[in-house]
PDB file of C-alpha atoms in Angstrom:
ATOM      1  CA  MET A1032      12.196  13.028  10.195  1.00 76.00           C
ATOM      2  CA  THR A1033      14.064  13.666   6.996  1.00 87.00           C
ATOM      3  CA  PRO A1034      12.342  14.881   3.832  1.00 91.00           C
ATOM      4  CA  LEU A1035      13.289  11.613   2.095  1.00 91.00           C
ATOM      5  CA  PHE A1036      11.579   9.570   4.801  1.00 91.00           C
ATOM      6  CA  ALA A1037       8.455  11.758   4.717  1.00 92.00           C
ATOM      7  CA  ASP A1038       8.200  11.568   0.925  1.00 93.00           C
ATOM      8  CA  THR A1039       8.716   7.824   0.921  1.00 92.00           C
ATOM      9  CA  LEU A1040       6.098   7.394   3.621  1.00 93.00           C
ATOM     10  CA  VAL A1041       3.550   9.258   1.480  1.00 94.00           C
ATOM     11  CA  VAL A1042       4.368   7.172  -1.594  1.00 94.00           C
ATOM     12  CA  VAL A1043       4.168   3.916   0.390  1.00 94.00           C
ATOM     13  CA  ALA A1044       0.779   5.042   1.733  1.00 95.00           C
ATOM     14  CA  LEU A1045      -0.502   5.781  -1.776  1.00 94.00           C
ATOM     15  CA  VAL A1046       0.796   2.478  -3.108  1.00 94.00           C
ATOM     16  CA  GLY A1047      -0.852   0.674  -0.187  1.00 93.00           C
ATOM     17  CA  PHE A1048      -4.148   2.418  -0.896  1.00 94.00           C
ATOM     18  CA  TYR A1049      -3.925   1.368  -4.545  1.00 92.00           C
ATOM     19  CA  GLY A1050      -3.150  -2.202  -3.481  1.00 91.00           C
ATOM     20  CA  GLY A1051      -6.262  -2.331  -1.322  1.00 91.00           C
ATOM     21  CA  LEU A1052      -8.438  -0.967  -4.103  1.00 90.00           C
ATOM     22  CA  ALA A1053      -6.927  -3.293  -6.697  1.00 88.00           C
ATOM     23  CA  ARG A1054      -7.384  -6.354  -4.486  1.00 86.00           C
ATOM     24  CA  ASP A1055     -11.150  -6.021  -4.238  1.00 85.00           C
ATOM     25  CA  LEU A1056     -11.658  -4.400  -7.621  1.00 85.00           C
ATOM     26  CA  GLY A1057      -9.960  -7.410  -9.224  1.00 83.00           C
ATOM     27  CA  ALA A1058     -12.520  -9.760  -7.708  1.00 80.00           C
ATOM     28  CA  THR A1059     -15.399  -7.599  -8.931  1.00 81.00           C
ATOM     29  CA  THR A1060     -14.109  -7.141 -12.469  1.00 83.00           C
ATOM     30  CA  GLU A1061     -13.639 -10.890 -12.756  1.00 79.00           C
ATOM     31  CA  PHE A1062     -17.307 -10.967 -13.771  1.00 79.00           C
ATOM     32  CA  LEU A1063     -16.742  -8.492 -16.599  1.00 79.00           C
ATOM     33  CA  ASP A1064     -13.501  -9.710 -18.101  1.00 80.00           C
ATOM     34  CA  ARG A1065     -11.309 -12.465 -16.740  1.00 80.00           C
ATOM     35  CA  ARG A1066      -8.061 -10.872 -17.916  1.00 82.00           C
ATOM     36  CA  LEU A1067      -8.909  -7.534 -16.336  1.00 82.00           C
ATOM     37  CA  GLY A1068      -9.750  -9.268 -13.066  1.00 81.00           C
ATOM     38  CA  VAL A1069      -6.447 -11.136 -13.042  1.00 83.00           C
ATOM     39  CA  GLY A1070      -4.532  -7.962 -13.864  1.00 83.00           C
ATOM     40  CA  LEU A1071      -6.111  -6.002 -11.043  1.00 84.00           C
ATOM     41  CA  SER A1072      -5.713  -8.887  -8.614  1.00 82.00           C
ATOM     42  CA  LEU A1073      -2.007  -8.920  -9.386  1.00 87.00           C
ATOM     43  CA  GLY A1074      -1.956  -5.166  -8.795  1.00 87.00           C
ATOM     44  CA  ALA A1075      -2.085  -5.746  -5.043  1.00 87.00           C
ATOM     45  CA  TYR A1076       1.070  -7.866  -5.206  1.00 90.00           C
ATOM     46  CA  VAL A1077       2.799  -5.356  -7.476  1.00 91.00           C
ATOM     47  CA  ALA A1078       1.903  -2.584  -5.033  1.00 91.00           C
ATOM     48  CA  GLY A1079       3.355  -4.614  -2.173  1.00 90.00           C
ATOM     49  CA  GLY A1080       6.565  -5.212  -4.116  1.00 92.00           C
ATOM     50  CA  ILE A1081       6.968  -1.568  -5.067  1.00 93.00           C
ATOM     51  CA  GLY A1082       6.291  -0.447  -1.510  1.00 92.00           C
ATOM     52  CA  THR A1083       8.819  -2.939  -0.165  1.00 91.00           C
ATOM     53  CA  LEU A1084      11.563  -1.989  -2.624  1.00 93.00           C
ATOM     54  CA  LEU A1085      11.028   1.707  -2.018  1.00 93.00           C
ATOM     55  CA  ALA A1086      11.089   1.206   1.753  1.00 92.00           C
ATOM     56  CA  LEU A1087      14.268  -0.885   1.567  1.00 92.00           C
ATOM     57  CA  ALA A1088      16.031   1.690  -0.593  1.00 93.00           C
ATOM     58  CA  THR A1089      15.039   4.485   1.758  1.00 92.00           C
ATOM     59  CA  MET A1090      16.149   2.475   4.773  1.00 90.00           C
ATOM     60  CA  ALA A1091      19.539   1.875   3.159  1.00 90.00           C
ATOM     61  CA  VAL A1092      20.026   5.592   2.516  1.00 91.00           C
ATOM     62  CA  GLU A1093      18.859   6.581   6.005  1.00 88.00           C
ATOM     63  CA  ILE A1094      21.070   3.978   7.688  1.00 87.00           C
ATOM     64  CA  SER A1095      24.087   5.097   5.659  1.00 88.00           C
ATOM     65  CA  ARG A1096      23.575   8.602   7.091  1.00 86.00           C
ATOM     66  CA  VAL A1097      23.771   7.318  10.672  1.00 81.00           C
ATOM     67  CA  GLU A1098      27.275   7.853  11.981  1.00 80.00           C
ATOM     68  CA  SER A1099      26.859   5.921  15.232  1.00 79.00           C
ATOM     69  CA  GLY A1100      27.457   2.257  15.870  1.00 83.00           C
ATOM     70  CA  VAL A1101      25.837  -0.918  14.699  1.00 86.00           C
ATOM     71  CA  VAL A1102      23.206  -0.853  17.452  1.00 87.00           C
ATOM     72  CA  VAL A1103      21.908   2.549  16.367  1.00 87.00           C
ATOM     73  CA  ALA A1104      21.853   1.448  12.720  1.00 86.00           C
ATOM     74  CA  ALA A1105      19.923  -1.702  13.642  1.00 88.00           C
ATOM     75  CA  ALA A1106      17.444   0.285  15.725  1.00 89.00           C
ATOM     76  CA  THR A1107      16.992   2.715  12.835  1.00 87.00           C
ATOM     77  CA  ALA A1108      16.351  -0.168  10.440  1.00 88.00           C
ATOM     78  CA  VAL A1109      13.793  -1.747  12.757  1.00 91.00           C
ATOM     79  CA  GLY A1110      12.028   1.558  13.374  1.00 91.00           C
ATOM     80  CA  LEU A1111      11.872   2.529   9.722  1.00 90.00           C
ATOM     81  CA  GLY A1112      10.785  -0.948   8.669  1.00 91.00           C
ATOM     82  CA  ALA A1113       8.007  -1.014  11.238  1.00 93.00           C
ATOM     83  CA  SER A1114       6.763   2.437  10.263  1.00 93.00           C
ATOM     84  CA  PHE A1115       6.652   1.519   6.562  1.00 93.00           C
ATOM     85  CA  ALA A1116       4.868  -1.758   7.302  1.00 93.00           C
ATOM     86  CA  VAL A1117       2.270  -0.070   9.492  1.00 95.00           C
ATOM     87  CA  VAL A1118       1.590   2.723   6.984  1.00 94.00           C
ATOM     88  CA  PHE A1119       1.302   0.281   4.073  1.00 94.00           C
ATOM     89  CA  GLY A1120      -1.027  -2.000   6.047  1.00 93.00           C
ATOM     90  CA  LEU A1121      -3.255   0.814   7.245  1.00 95.00           C
ATOM     91  CA  PHE A1122      -3.665   2.355   3.833  1.00 95.00           C
ATOM     92  CA  PHE A1123      -4.173  -1.085   2.249  1.00 93.00           C
ATOM     93  CA  ARG A1124      -7.095  -1.630   4.620  1.00 94.00           C
ATOM     94  CA  PHE A1125      -8.296   1.924   3.966  1.00 94.00           C
ATOM     95  CA  GLY A1126      -8.355   1.189   0.228  1.00 91.00           C
ATOM     96  CA  ILE A1127     -10.456  -1.917   0.870  1.00 91.00           C
ATOM     97  CA  ALA A1128     -12.853   0.105   3.032  1.00 92.00           C
ATOM     98  CA  VAL A1129     -13.203   2.879   0.460  1.00 90.00           C
ATOM     99  CA  TYR A1130     -13.966   0.322  -2.246  1.00 89.00           C
ATOM    100  CA  ALA A1131     -16.589  -1.338  -0.036  1.00 87.00           C
ATOM    101  CA  ILE A1132     -18.276   2.020   0.574  1.00 88.00           C
ATOM    102  CA  LEU A1133     -18.216   2.903  -3.118  1.00 84.00           C
ATOM    103  CA  LEU A1134     -19.581  -0.516  -4.025  1.00 82.00           C
ATOM    104  CA  ARG A1135     -22.378  -0.169  -1.481  1.00 81.00           C
ATOM    105  CA  MET A1136     -23.253   3.286  -2.821  1.00 82.00           C
ATOM    106  CA  GLY A1137     -23.076   2.147  -6.436  1.00 77.00           C
ATOM    107  CA  LEU A1138     -25.312  -0.874  -5.920  1.00 67.00           C
ATOM    108  CA  ASN A1139     -27.711   0.991  -3.599  1.00 67.00           C
ATOM    109  CA  LEU A1140     -27.312  -1.600  -0.861  1.00 56.00           C
ATOM    110  CA  SER A1141     -28.628   0.672   1.845  1.00 56.00           C
ATOM    111  CA  GLY A1142     -30.558  -0.869   4.706  1.00 54.00           C
ATOM    112  CA  SER A1143     -33.839   0.892   3.886  1.00 51.00           C
TER     113      SER A1143
END
């Protein structure tokens, strides 16, 4: 694992977490201000776009460093793409879960 890949993986995870938070926070803030709700709802799509562009740029750099054949470059691209997609998806869901817990705590929706 190269330092570039590790750094990009962390940034993609953070962007995914923000996307998950923004997705649900946008629906909640819709009640307060319509423009704020729309802005935060779009934040999830912006996070996805930033994560994708960053992953593609990193994949291009990592593939250019591979000195083997086309098969190795293709396998590297598939592996890196899958790892970025999994990390983004997991942290997106984690952001949704954290928001749900914070919302439950804030509204005192405990079972008792």
